[in-house]
């Protein structure tokens, strides 16, 4: 017998699918003659119905008899989300009051089972709208998301007692682009592109601004489709974006008096298809796109005519086994060499393709990595491809010799600092020091790392920065640094960390770039400014206020 569930105001109905007739009706309590709304329903295999309603109640019902098993009134506002684990012995509920409560199925002394309230947390600042369980290989985690834009991951084995993982809602795809020659910053929004002129400092040695950044242009998309990707050339004369239907290309005319004019290139070749990733070459003569059909297109920019060349991704490879890879996996990272001769792409399945832009052909397929690549860039002059995966492992691959560099082999064998690798944020951008190509900058949302490949690697156990727990222990006096042995160890670690330096000054760090005049551009947005744009939270009485 199959059954289905629907809800309408204060009514829950159980019916037979073939007939569609109501078999059972369960009526909930009302408040001040107002119908109670049921926001979330979960049904277990033994036909226990778990509901979350607008009265703040989480209730357990016998779906066969329509009777109430147990009711918990632990929320002061609507319960919007309810989820249950695979064993169906643990339930989580949350809602408007941002309180996430755990309920456990326990066995009494007489052998009878009953639901009981367990732990609760308040990790979110606003309403929690969604809950989900991740259960794999005897490991389980709870995921929650809500109005505050953050995603929280909790360990279900130590729920309420262990540290949780916070995944901020900052974009992992490039949405801020820098025209390094023109010193223009372009910000991609849902249906528009915003252009900012960077400010000027008093002198090269000062960070004080003589002229503040100014917003001088906003380019709106005519259609209601969201912008998928965008790019701006280094000279600031070309910009392009793509939605799911077509690519739009524009010619920018900028004057010294900050006045600007935009001219759309109306007649593009019919061969150009929508893009998933796009980038201009350093010489600003080509626009390279990865299409939604898994092909690479090279668009040649000319004031007289626009031409395009297409290179298909390899379907079969005789030297590398790709049988377990999805040929339609979307590309997440695109990199172009500084001389414009090579282009590399990486998709979510771990396939890395290198293309010869100069001869318009596929060059090679790199060995598959065990983790997804999150950032990729070509080293200037040498065209060595630098890759970073989700585990923060850094690889340097020599395309010409088709093998890893000596530094990369040493780093893979010795390992990088564990304190940095264990941090939950991912590396989203790779830059190179304009004064030294052997020093790279690895950017994540909470810091950037200066990695010097010419100096010895630090030990894996080196302490690069103080954690919140360290600061707390130092504040309450539990951490003592007065012994000479401890001072000697710290001095050795600082000397070893010359090859691995961390900057946590800018948080959250949304963008990191380098201008042609060798100045560094950072874009950050404070959490306070994000909070100001969010709706107000539910007022609740706090102790001492």
XYZ file of C-alpha atoms in Angstrom:
545
model
C 0.000 0.000 0.000
C 1.390 3.389 -0.982
C 0.499 6.594 0.788
C 1.112 10.264 0.283
C 1.006 13.351 2.451
C -0.263 16.856 1.797
C -0.905 19.796 4.084
C -3.374 22.639 4.017
C -3.386 25.090 6.905
C -4.080 22.994 10.022
C -4.922 19.803 8.150
C -2.654 16.843 7.428
C -4.128 14.199 5.112
C -3.083 10.638 4.445
C -4.483 9.050 1.318
C -4.159 6.132 -1.058
C -2.278 6.955 -4.226
C -4.360 4.855 -6.663
C -7.680 6.266 -5.416
C -6.688 9.638 -4.023
C -9.253 9.427 -1.213
C -8.450 10.788 2.265
C -7.955 7.916 4.698
C -6.941 9.818 7.804
C -7.148 13.402 9.002
C -5.072 14.882 11.803
C -6.078 18.319 13.107
C -3.532 20.433 14.930
C -4.084 22.974 17.683
C -5.011 26.523 16.715
C -3.950 29.756 18.402
C -6.372 32.678 18.826
C -8.685 31.256 16.157
C -5.813 31.317 13.648
C -5.122 28.197 11.638
C -1.823 26.528 12.367
C 0.494 26.232 9.379
C 2.549 23.091 8.919
C 5.878 24.118 7.388
C 7.743 20.814 7.345
C 6.894 17.101 7.296
C 9.015 13.960 7.574
C 7.704 10.376 7.441
C 9.745 7.425 8.749
C 9.601 3.816 7.527
C 7.333 2.765 10.426
C 4.906 5.542 9.374
C 5.771 7.972 12.161
C 4.906 11.492 10.989
C 7.118 14.319 12.275
C 5.766 17.842 11.776
C 7.029 21.347 12.391
C 4.386 24.068 12.601
C 3.831 27.788 13.070
C 3.257 27.398 16.815
C 6.872 26.416 17.310
C 5.991 22.790 17.997
C 7.795 19.686 16.797
C 5.298 16.827 16.995
C 5.524 13.074 16.477
C 2.375 11.318 15.195
C 1.342 7.713 14.700
C 0.499 7.735 10.998
C -1.508 4.521 11.234
C -3.815 5.620 14.035
C -3.600 9.396 13.690
C -2.718 9.847 17.379
C -0.126 12.162 18.879
C 2.894 10.287 20.211
C 4.789 13.254 21.658
C 4.911 17.029 21.303
C 7.827 19.370 22.010
C 7.301 23.108 22.340
C 10.956 24.153 22.414
C 10.851 26.955 19.840
C 9.425 30.436 20.348
C 8.521 30.834 16.662
C 7.741 28.812 13.543
C 9.539 25.522 12.934
C 10.518 25.697 9.262
C 12.727 22.638 8.733
C 12.797 19.076 10.049
C 15.127 16.247 9.016
C 15.855 12.686 10.187
C 18.900 10.432 9.867
C 18.998 7.097 8.014
C 18.660 5.008 11.192
C 15.577 7.116 12.027
C 16.597 7.462 15.655
C 17.633 11.134 15.537
C 15.596 14.143 14.392
C 16.670 17.777 13.992
C 14.306 20.746 13.903
C 14.823 24.486 13.538
C 13.176 27.629 12.265
C 12.688 31.341 12.804
C 14.306 31.500 16.263
C 17.614 30.066 14.804
C 17.602 27.361 17.483
C 18.614 23.951 16.138
C 17.296 21.191 18.418
C 18.208 17.496 18.401
C 15.675 14.800 19.376
C 16.754 11.218 20.153
C 14.786 7.972 20.199
C 15.687 6.327 23.503
C 14.737 3.000 25.060
C 13.292 2.965 28.594
C 14.008 0.385 31.260
C 10.840 -1.504 30.370
C 11.976 -1.757 26.722
C 9.572 0.829 25.288
C 10.902 3.504 22.941
C 10.167 7.186 23.293
C 11.358 10.454 21.776
C 13.360 12.791 24.004
C 14.895 16.213 23.533
C 18.697 16.191 23.460
C 21.130 19.045 22.670
C 20.558 22.375 20.948
C 22.761 25.019 19.308
C 22.450 28.562 17.944
C 25.100 28.858 15.263
C 23.081 31.016 12.854
C 22.132 34.637 13.434
C 18.868 34.536 11.438
C 16.144 32.074 10.438
C 17.197 28.540 9.527
C 15.290 27.526 6.402
C 16.849 24.184 5.394
C 18.338 21.086 7.040
C 20.006 18.069 5.422
C 21.947 14.988 6.520
C 25.202 13.718 5.012
C 25.775 10.038 5.854
C 28.556 8.031 4.247
C 30.888 5.263 5.455
C 29.565 5.337 9.025
C 30.290 9.059 9.201
C 27.460 11.544 9.409
C 27.087 15.300 9.482
C 24.213 17.747 9.691
C 24.058 20.724 7.330
C 21.949 23.826 7.942
C 21.347 26.960 5.916
C 19.266 30.066 6.332
C 18.760 33.779 5.898
C 22.223 34.759 7.171
C 23.662 33.215 3.925
C 26.007 30.871 5.833
C 26.052 27.078 5.692
C 26.903 25.274 8.937
C 28.198 21.710 9.153
C 27.855 19.866 12.483
C 29.258 16.548 13.630
C 26.284 14.393 14.655
C 28.470 12.111 16.815
C 29.356 15.032 19.109
C 26.466 17.376 18.381
C 26.494 20.391 20.674
C 29.932 19.547 22.100
C 32.278 19.822 19.114
C 33.323 22.714 16.918
C 31.227 23.237 13.820
C 32.380 24.181 10.341
C 31.150 27.439 8.875
C 30.985 27.754 5.094
C 30.449 31.422 4.198
C 28.447 32.282 1.108
C 31.265 34.037 -0.718
C 31.478 33.136 -4.408
C 34.021 30.514 -5.412
C 33.676 31.477 -9.079
C 35.403 34.671 -10.278
C 32.968 37.597 -10.079
C 35.486 40.425 -9.618
C 37.892 41.148 -12.483
C 40.806 43.579 -12.759
C 41.954 45.482 -15.830
C 45.564 45.763 -14.649
C 46.717 48.282 -17.289
C 43.711 50.601 -17.049
C 43.368 50.020 -13.245
C 39.657 49.340 -13.535
C 37.784 46.906 -11.347
C 34.703 45.148 -12.746
C 32.172 43.506 -10.449
C 29.683 40.978 -11.836
C 26.210 40.990 -10.312
C 23.149 38.950 -11.229
C 22.027 41.063 -14.195
C 24.630 43.818 -14.454
C 28.332 44.656 -14.575
C 29.671 47.475 -12.380
C 32.902 49.297 -13.250
C 35.082 51.113 -10.712
C 38.118 53.310 -11.302
C 40.763 52.554 -8.689
C 42.006 55.354 -6.473
C 45.470 56.881 -6.446
C 47.907 56.973 -3.539
C 49.999 59.934 -2.437
C 53.202 58.175 -3.520
C 54.517 54.689 -4.162
C 55.546 54.131 -0.540
C 52.264 55.336 0.997
C 48.896 53.588 1.257
C 47.001 56.831 1.892
C 44.648 57.635 -0.959
C 44.941 60.908 -2.777
C 41.920 60.020 -4.919
C 39.180 57.627 -3.811
C 37.826 54.823 -6.033
C 34.858 55.926 -8.113
C 32.005 54.042 -9.732
C 31.724 55.297 -13.308
C 29.749 52.737 -15.316
C 26.966 50.197 -14.900
C 26.220 47.851 -17.786
C 22.789 46.223 -17.552
C 21.866 42.980 -19.301
C 18.770 43.414 -21.452
C 17.374 39.940 -20.814
C 16.215 38.644 -17.459
C 18.643 35.713 -17.619
C 21.385 35.655 -15.030
C 24.955 36.389 -16.065
C 26.952 33.141 -15.971
C 30.467 34.535 -16.468
C 32.209 37.749 -17.491
C 35.643 39.211 -18.248
C 37.414 42.504 -18.951
C 40.617 43.031 -20.932
C 43.725 44.382 -19.201
C 43.619 47.628 -21.216
C 39.988 48.184 -20.217
C 38.824 48.501 -23.840
C 36.894 45.222 -24.085
C 34.382 43.526 -21.823
C 32.124 40.536 -22.325
C 29.600 38.439 -20.471
C 27.552 35.337 -21.186
C 24.169 34.030 -20.085
C 22.650 30.661 -20.923
C 21.622 31.816 -24.413
C 24.381 33.955 -25.916
C 27.609 35.939 -25.417
C 27.584 39.750 -25.417
C 30.736 41.652 -26.389
C 31.284 45.386 -25.782
C 33.864 47.981 -26.772
C 34.602 50.533 -24.029
C 35.707 54.103 -24.723
C 37.250 55.674 -21.628
C 38.494 59.234 -21.265
C 40.724 60.827 -18.659
C 37.833 62.918 -17.353
C 36.097 59.676 -16.238
C 33.499 59.928 -18.985
C 32.818 56.654 -20.766
C 30.917 55.276 -23.726
C 29.886 51.714 -24.452
C 29.508 50.243 -27.920
C 28.045 46.775 -28.291
C 29.447 44.521 -30.984
C 26.192 43.621 -32.739
C 27.205 41.127 -35.393
C 29.058 38.225 -33.840
C 29.810 35.018 -35.774
C 27.050 32.418 -35.516
C 29.597 29.840 -34.360
C 29.982 31.594 -31.003
C 27.990 29.710 -28.359
C 27.254 30.573 -24.704
C 30.227 30.343 -22.373
C 30.734 28.792 -18.968
C 34.109 30.460 -18.291
C 35.878 33.245 -20.180
C 39.118 35.224 -20.062
C 41.016 37.736 -22.209
C 44.627 37.108 -23.150
C 47.289 39.416 -21.741
C 47.756 41.180 -25.102
C 43.982 41.886 -25.223
C 43.713 40.473 -28.760
C 41.769 37.302 -27.956
C 38.846 36.252 -25.799
C 38.978 32.595 -24.778
C 35.766 30.906 -23.618
C 34.846 27.437 -22.400
C 31.417 26.769 -23.875
C 28.516 24.915 -22.313
C 29.065 22.257 -24.996
C 32.498 21.420 -23.508
C 34.583 23.057 -26.233
C 37.114 25.894 -26.281
C 36.541 28.922 -28.479
C 39.166 31.531 -29.373
C 37.497 34.805 -30.360
C 39.872 37.095 -32.263
C 39.147 40.747 -31.491
C 39.453 43.170 -34.368
C 37.838 46.530 -34.936
C 36.886 45.494 -38.473
C 35.629 41.954 -37.937
C 35.313 39.359 -35.185
C 36.420 35.813 -36.001
C 36.264 32.631 -33.934
C 38.098 29.297 -33.844
C 36.808 26.236 -31.980
C 38.808 23.426 -30.379
C 36.915 20.389 -29.128
C 37.793 18.700 -25.864
C 39.308 15.229 -26.298
C 36.762 12.440 -26.012
C 39.129 9.465 -25.693
C 42.673 9.377 -24.449
C 44.900 6.365 -25.075
C 47.502 7.149 -22.442
C 45.274 8.082 -19.516
C 42.282 6.104 -18.305
C 39.202 8.348 -18.195
C 36.535 5.678 -18.061
C 35.275 6.823 -14.656
C 35.104 10.500 -15.656
C 32.040 12.312 -16.917
C 32.771 13.925 -20.309
C 30.100 16.537 -19.606
C 31.557 17.668 -16.260
C 31.471 21.471 -16.130
C 34.740 23.393 -16.168
C 35.360 25.308 -12.940
C 38.832 26.821 -13.490
C 40.372 28.501 -16.556
C 43.959 29.770 -16.824
C 45.867 31.473 -19.660
C 49.635 31.918 -19.840
C 51.045 35.453 -19.778
C 52.385 35.109 -23.341
C 48.979 33.895 -24.557
C 50.276 30.643 -26.065
C 48.777 28.128 -23.618
C 45.414 27.703 -21.954
C 44.395 25.174 -19.285
C 41.023 24.093 -17.923
C 39.974 21.930 -14.964
C 36.531 20.440 -14.342
C 34.845 19.046 -11.243
C 35.706 15.460 -12.227
C 39.454 16.142 -12.019
C 40.202 16.273 -15.741
C 42.814 18.906 -16.690
C 43.207 19.837 -20.345
C 45.947 22.026 -21.854
C 45.394 23.773 -25.202
C 47.830 25.342 -27.648
C 46.218 28.737 -28.347
C 48.829 29.770 -30.884
C 48.275 26.708 -33.111
C 44.587 26.268 -32.148
C 44.752 22.660 -30.999
C 44.573 20.448 -27.937
C 48.065 20.087 -26.467
C 47.878 17.463 -23.718
C 45.863 15.926 -20.875
C 47.427 16.015 -17.426
C 47.288 13.049 -15.020
C 44.172 13.101 -12.934
C 44.475 14.439 -9.379
C 42.767 12.791 -6.416
C 40.953 15.999 -5.452
C 39.166 18.731 -7.366
C 41.287 21.656 -8.542
C 40.171 24.984 -7.046
C 42.824 27.348 -8.470
C 45.258 27.252 -11.365
C 47.756 29.652 -13.004
C 50.769 29.657 -15.350
C 54.092 30.871 -13.978
C 55.408 33.824 -16.029
C 58.317 33.151 -18.428
C 58.456 29.382 -17.753
C 54.746 28.562 -18.380
C 54.875 26.009 -15.561
C 51.310 25.226 -14.516
C 50.618 25.694 -10.776
C 47.582 23.886 -9.365
C 45.939 23.818 -5.923
C 43.260 21.282 -4.985
C 40.636 21.128 -2.249
C 43.164 19.662 0.225
C 45.401 22.704 -0.362
C 48.095 20.606 -2.002
C 50.235 22.712 -4.360
C 51.549 21.150 -7.579
C 53.862 22.596 -10.231
C 53.682 20.816 -13.575
C 56.165 21.411 -16.391
C 54.064 21.293 -19.564
C 57.077 21.081 -21.888
C 58.683 18.134 -20.060
C 55.329 16.606 -18.997
C 56.387 16.025 -15.401
C 56.300 17.598 -11.956
C 59.029 20.062 -11.024
C 61.647 19.264 -8.378
C 60.004 21.599 -5.857
C 56.621 19.944 -6.418
C 58.050 16.486 -5.755
C 59.657 17.692 -2.521
C 56.440 19.403 -1.417
C 54.391 16.274 -2.124
C 56.805 14.139 -0.137
C 57.426 16.474 2.819
C 53.988 18.106 2.899
C 52.923 21.684 3.540
C 52.024 23.124 6.987
C 49.086 21.179 8.402
C 47.687 24.204 10.219
C 47.071 25.857 6.861
C 45.900 22.727 5.056
C 43.335 21.852 7.734
C 41.573 25.191 7.426
C 38.136 24.752 5.790
C 38.432 27.580 3.248
C 39.714 26.848 -0.245
C 42.331 28.571 -2.376
C 40.445 30.425 -5.122
C 43.197 32.423 -6.822
C 46.919 32.170 -7.605
C 49.103 35.191 -8.345
C 52.846 35.661 -8.783
C 55.052 38.291 -7.205
C 55.792 40.865 -9.947
C 59.332 41.234 -8.540
C 60.039 37.483 -8.324
C 58.262 34.821 -10.357
C 59.307 32.120 -7.856
C 57.062 33.613 -5.166
C 53.348 32.947 -5.493
C 50.354 34.342 -3.647
C 47.620 31.842 -2.754
C 44.344 33.577 -1.952
C 41.442 32.235 0.057
C 38.560 34.151 1.605
C 40.189 34.521 5.015
C 43.865 35.077 4.115
C 46.525 34.955 1.462
C 49.796 33.035 1.604
C 53.200 34.041 0.201
C 54.917 30.839 -0.863
C 58.576 31.170 -1.870
C 59.674 28.107 -3.848
C 63.372 29.066 -3.632
C 63.562 28.590 0.145
C 63.358 25.387 2.212
C 59.874 24.200 3.085
C 58.805 24.572 6.730
C 57.930 21.547 8.827
C 54.373 20.228 8.682
C 53.856 20.921 12.383
C 54.925 24.558 12.247
C 52.600 27.067 13.863
C 51.931 29.853 11.370
C 49.339 31.869 13.295
C 47.355 31.897 16.507
C 43.919 30.313 16.508
C 40.922 31.570 18.465
C 41.482 28.832 21.012
C 45.108 29.919 21.485
C 44.041 33.509 22.054
C 41.413 32.386 24.560
C 43.870 30.229 26.502
C 46.424 33.031 26.526
C 43.804 35.441 27.833
C 42.778 33.229 30.752
C 46.374 32.482 31.661
C 46.577 28.816 30.718
C 49.256 29.332 28.126
C 52.724 30.040 29.457
C 55.597 31.156 27.265
C 58.293 31.766 29.876
C 60.493 28.686 29.488
C 63.596 28.911 27.348
C 62.803 25.650 25.523
C 59.521 27.037 24.256
C 61.186 30.250 23.118
C 63.845 28.316 21.191
C 61.217 26.216 19.417
C 59.253 29.305 18.417
C 62.410 30.979 17.072
C 63.170 27.955 14.890
C 59.622 27.890 13.532
C 59.749 31.584 12.621
C 62.996 31.045 10.729
C 61.557 28.077 8.854
C 58.383 29.971 7.944
C 60.313 32.414 5.739
C 59.195 30.300 2.778
C 55.569 30.317 3.939
C 54.146 33.630 5.128
C 50.502 34.324 5.934
C 48.568 37.606 5.818
C 45.205 37.711 7.614
C 44.771 41.475 7.508
C 41.890 41.454 5.024
C 38.787 39.493 5.983
C 36.755 38.435 4.180
C 39.034 38.743 1.167
C 36.856 38.609 -1.947
C 39.542 39.496 -4.502
C 43.305 39.807 -4.788
C 45.031 41.167 -7.887
C 48.189 42.892 -9.119
C 48.296 45.960 -11.386
C 50.878 46.480 -14.095
C 52.541 49.101 -11.875
C 53.154 46.214 -9.382
C 50.623 47.494 -6.850
C 48.367 44.964 -5.106
C 44.574 45.354 -5.224
C 42.397 43.794 -2.515
C 38.617 43.758 -2.218
C 37.009 42.910 1.093
C 33.501 43.173 2.492
C 33.057 43.129 6.226
C 30.525 40.842 7.855
C 28.922 43.900 9.463
C 28.052 45.361 6.060
C 26.496 42.031 5.063
C 24.436 41.974 8.261
C 23.108 45.445 7.517
C 21.565 44.204 4.261
C 19.796 41.253 5.932
C 16.252 41.400 7.370
C 15.880 41.892 11.147
C 16.111 38.873 13.419
C 13.441 37.576 15.776
C 13.596 39.462 19.066
C 14.152 37.249 22.068
C 14.840 38.077 25.686
C 18.475 37.641 26.638
C 19.795 37.356 30.176
C 21.064 40.652 31.551
C 19.359 42.854 28.949
